[in-house]
Amino acid sequence: MVCFLWFEPLSIVEYAGTYNDPSQLHALVDDSIPPPDFIEFCTRVIRTTAVSKEVALLGLLFIHRLRMKNIEVQGKSGSQWRIFTIALMLGNKSTLSI
């Protein structure tokens, strides 16, 4: 999901939230499909830090909001590692302050 939110054009991300007609599905950008080493990294970080599901979901929400508020932001190949880590840190920080 991190790669989808980070690499897909905003029009596709917005369309995914209003999915109605399967005939209008589009192929994903190559970087939107996470490589196995990135999946392993995410799994390891989430298990090691023992963050809750809420923290992970909040991190995804932060990535989505970043893209929506800054339309010119476009993920570059390989940047998903940093955006995932930062989003998870911010999500954890935000839930700790509640």
PDB file of C-alpha atoms in Angstrom:
ATOM      1  CA  MET A   1       0.000   0.000   0.000  1.00  0.00           C
ATOM      2  CA  VAL A   2       2.926   2.333   0.696  1.00  0.00           C
ATOM      3  CA  CYS A   3       4.168   1.929  -2.867  1.00  0.00           C
ATOM      4  CA  PHE A   4       0.699   2.409  -4.334  1.00  0.00           C
ATOM      5  CA  LEU A   5       0.092   5.634  -2.409  1.00  0.00           C
ATOM      6  CA  TRP A   6       3.590   6.934  -3.083  1.00  0.00           C
ATOM      7  CA  PHE A   7       4.114   6.112  -6.766  1.00  0.00           C
ATOM      8  CA  GLU A   8       0.712   6.077  -8.457  1.00  0.00           C
ATOM      9  CA  PRO A   9      -0.570   9.269 -10.093  1.00  0.00           C
ATOM     10  CA  LEU A  10      -3.051  11.121  -7.883  1.00  0.00           C
ATOM     11  CA  SER A  11      -5.879  10.505 -10.337  1.00  0.00           C
ATOM     12  CA  ILE A  12      -5.466   6.735  -9.856  1.00  0.00           C
ATOM     13  CA  VAL A  13      -5.243   7.045  -6.066  1.00  0.00           C
ATOM     14  CA  GLU A  14      -8.412   9.130  -5.987  1.00  0.00           C
ATOM     15  CA  TYR A  15     -10.162   6.727  -8.379  1.00  0.00           C
ATOM     16  CA  ALA A  16      -9.244   3.769  -6.155  1.00  0.00           C
ATOM     17  CA  GLY A  17     -11.249   5.353  -3.348  1.00  0.00           C
ATOM     18  CA  THR A  18     -14.354   5.482  -5.540  1.00  0.00           C
ATOM     19  CA  TYR A  19     -14.027   2.124  -7.302  1.00  0.00           C
ATOM     20  CA  ASN A  20     -17.223   1.404  -9.210  1.00  0.00           C
ATOM     21  CA  ASP A  21     -16.606  -0.019 -12.669  1.00  0.00           C
ATOM     22  CA  PRO A  22     -14.062  -2.836 -13.123  1.00  0.00           C
ATOM     23  CA  SER A  23     -13.859  -2.103 -16.857  1.00  0.00           C
ATOM     24  CA  GLN A  24     -12.095   1.181 -16.059  1.00  0.00           C
ATOM     25  CA  LEU A  25      -9.193  -0.396 -14.170  1.00  0.00           C
ATOM     26  CA  HIS A  26      -5.715   0.766 -15.200  1.00  0.00           C
ATOM     27  CA  ALA A  27      -2.365  -0.982 -15.063  1.00  0.00           C
ATOM     28  CA  LEU A  28      -0.204   0.046 -12.127  1.00  0.00           C
ATOM     29  CA  VAL A  29       3.078   1.892 -12.460  1.00  0.00           C
ATOM     30  CA  ASP A  30       6.011  -0.546 -12.134  1.00  0.00           C
ATOM     31  CA  ASP A  31       7.168   0.981  -8.827  1.00  0.00           C
ATOM     32  CA  SER A  32       3.679   0.550  -7.317  1.00  0.00           C
ATOM     33  CA  ILE A  33       4.303  -3.158  -6.989  1.00  0.00           C
ATOM     34  CA  PRO A  34       6.630  -3.505  -3.991  1.00  0.00           C
ATOM     35  CA  PRO A  35       9.764  -5.605  -4.427  1.00  0.00           C
ATOM     36  CA  PRO A  36      10.163  -8.576  -2.053  1.00  0.00           C
ATOM     37  CA  ASP A  37      13.021  -6.918  -0.153  1.00  0.00           C
ATOM     38  CA  PHE A  38      10.834  -3.897   0.620  1.00  0.00           C
ATOM     39  CA  ILE A  39       8.019  -6.150   1.862  1.00  0.00           C
ATOM     40  CA  GLU A  40      10.527  -7.978   4.055  1.00  0.00           C
ATOM     41  CA  PHE A  41      11.875  -4.656   5.361  1.00  0.00           C
ATOM     42  CA  CYS A  42       8.381  -3.393   6.246  1.00  0.00           C
ATOM     43  CA  THR A  43       7.501  -6.651   7.970  1.00  0.00           C
ATOM     44  CA  ARG A  44      10.741  -6.643   9.936  1.00  0.00           C
ATOM     45  CA  VAL A  45      10.367  -3.015  11.032  1.00  0.00           C
ATOM     46  CA  ILE A  46       6.754  -3.470  12.122  1.00  0.00           C
ATOM     47  CA  ARG A  47       7.562  -6.650  14.049  1.00  0.00           C
ATOM     48  CA  THR A  48      10.739  -5.281  15.624  1.00  0.00           C
ATOM     49  CA  THR A  49       9.180  -2.009  16.739  1.00  0.00           C
ATOM     50  CA  ALA A  50       5.923  -3.740  17.744  1.00  0.00           C
ATOM     51  CA  VAL A  51       3.835  -0.823  16.529  1.00  0.00           C
ATOM     52  CA  SER A  52       0.085  -1.269  16.496  1.00  0.00           C
ATOM     53  CA  LYS A  53      -2.114  -1.591  13.431  1.00  0.00           C
ATOM     54  CA  GLU A  54      -3.387   1.898  14.167  1.00  0.00           C
ATOM     55  CA  VAL A  55       0.124   3.330  13.899  1.00  0.00           C
ATOM     56  CA  ALA A  56       0.679   1.605  10.553  1.00  0.00           C
ATOM     57  CA  LEU A  57      -2.658   2.863   9.228  1.00  0.00           C
ATOM     58  CA  LEU A  58      -1.932   6.354  10.481  1.00  0.00           C
ATOM     59  CA  GLY A  59       1.394   6.237   8.621  1.00  0.00           C
ATOM     60  CA  LEU A  60      -0.456   5.344   5.416  1.00  0.00           C
ATOM     61  CA  LEU A  61      -2.854   8.221   6.037  1.00  0.00           C
ATOM     62  CA  PHE A  62       0.104  10.598   6.399  1.00  0.00           C
ATOM     63  CA  ILE A  63       1.515   9.439   3.056  1.00  0.00           C
ATOM     64  CA  HIS A  64      -1.880   9.935   1.423  1.00  0.00           C
ATOM     65  CA  ARG A  65      -2.298  13.402   2.919  1.00  0.00           C
ATOM     66  CA  LEU A  66       1.208  14.410   1.850  1.00  0.00           C
ATOM     67  CA  ARG A  67       0.386  13.504  -1.735  1.00  0.00           C
ATOM     68  CA  MET A  68      -3.011  15.234  -1.651  1.00  0.00           C
ATOM     69  CA  LYS A  69      -1.707  18.477  -0.143  1.00  0.00           C
ATOM     70  CA  ASN A  70       1.431  18.644  -2.302  1.00  0.00           C
ATOM     71  CA  ILE A  71       0.345  17.686  -5.779  1.00  0.00           C
ATOM     72  CA  GLU A  72       3.819  18.246  -7.208  1.00  0.00           C
ATOM     73  CA  VAL A  73       5.344  15.570  -4.940  1.00  0.00           C
ATOM     74  CA  GLN A  74       6.172  12.514  -7.014  1.00  0.00           C
ATOM     75  CA  GLY A  75       7.913   9.471  -5.562  1.00  0.00           C
ATOM     76  CA  LYS A  76      11.202   8.444  -7.117  1.00  0.00           C
ATOM     77  CA  SER A  77      12.235   4.833  -7.401  1.00  0.00           C
ATOM     78  CA  GLY A  78      13.820   3.722  -4.135  1.00  0.00           C
ATOM     79  CA  SER A  79      12.301   6.490  -2.016  1.00  0.00           C
ATOM     80  CA  GLN A  80       9.617   4.216  -0.560  1.00  0.00           C
ATOM     81  CA  TRP A  81      12.058   3.097   2.127  1.00  0.00           C
ATOM     82  CA  ARG A  82      12.391   6.611   3.525  1.00  0.00           C
ATOM     83  CA  ILE A  83       8.737   7.588   3.231  1.00  0.00           C
ATOM     84  CA  PHE A  84       7.643   4.376   4.973  1.00  0.00           C
ATOM     85  CA  THR A  85      10.089   4.874   7.826  1.00  0.00           C
ATOM     86  CA  ILE A  86       9.170   8.529   8.318  1.00  0.00           C
ATOM     87  CA  ALA A  87       5.420   7.848   8.105  1.00  0.00           C
ATOM     88  CA  LEU A  88       5.728   5.086  10.694  1.00  0.00           C
ATOM     89  CA  MET A  89       7.747   7.342  13.006  1.00  0.00           C
ATOM     90  CA  LEU A  90       5.188  10.146  12.687  1.00  0.00           C
ATOM     91  CA  GLY A  91       2.309   7.739  13.226  1.00  0.00           C
ATOM     92  CA  ASN A  92       3.945   6.385  16.361  1.00  0.00           C
ATOM     93  CA  LYS A  93       4.683   9.869  17.653  1.00  0.00           C
ATOM     94  CA  SER A  94       1.121  11.001  17.000  1.00  0.00           C
ATOM     95  CA  THR A  95      -0.476   8.070  18.816  1.00  0.00           C
ATOM     96  CA  LEU A  96       1.839   8.512  21.793  1.00  0.00           C
ATOM     97  CA  SER A  97       0.723  12.102  22.300  1.00  0.00           C
ATOM     98  CA  ILE A  98      -2.992  11.234  22.459  1.00  0.00           C
TER      99      ILE A  98
END
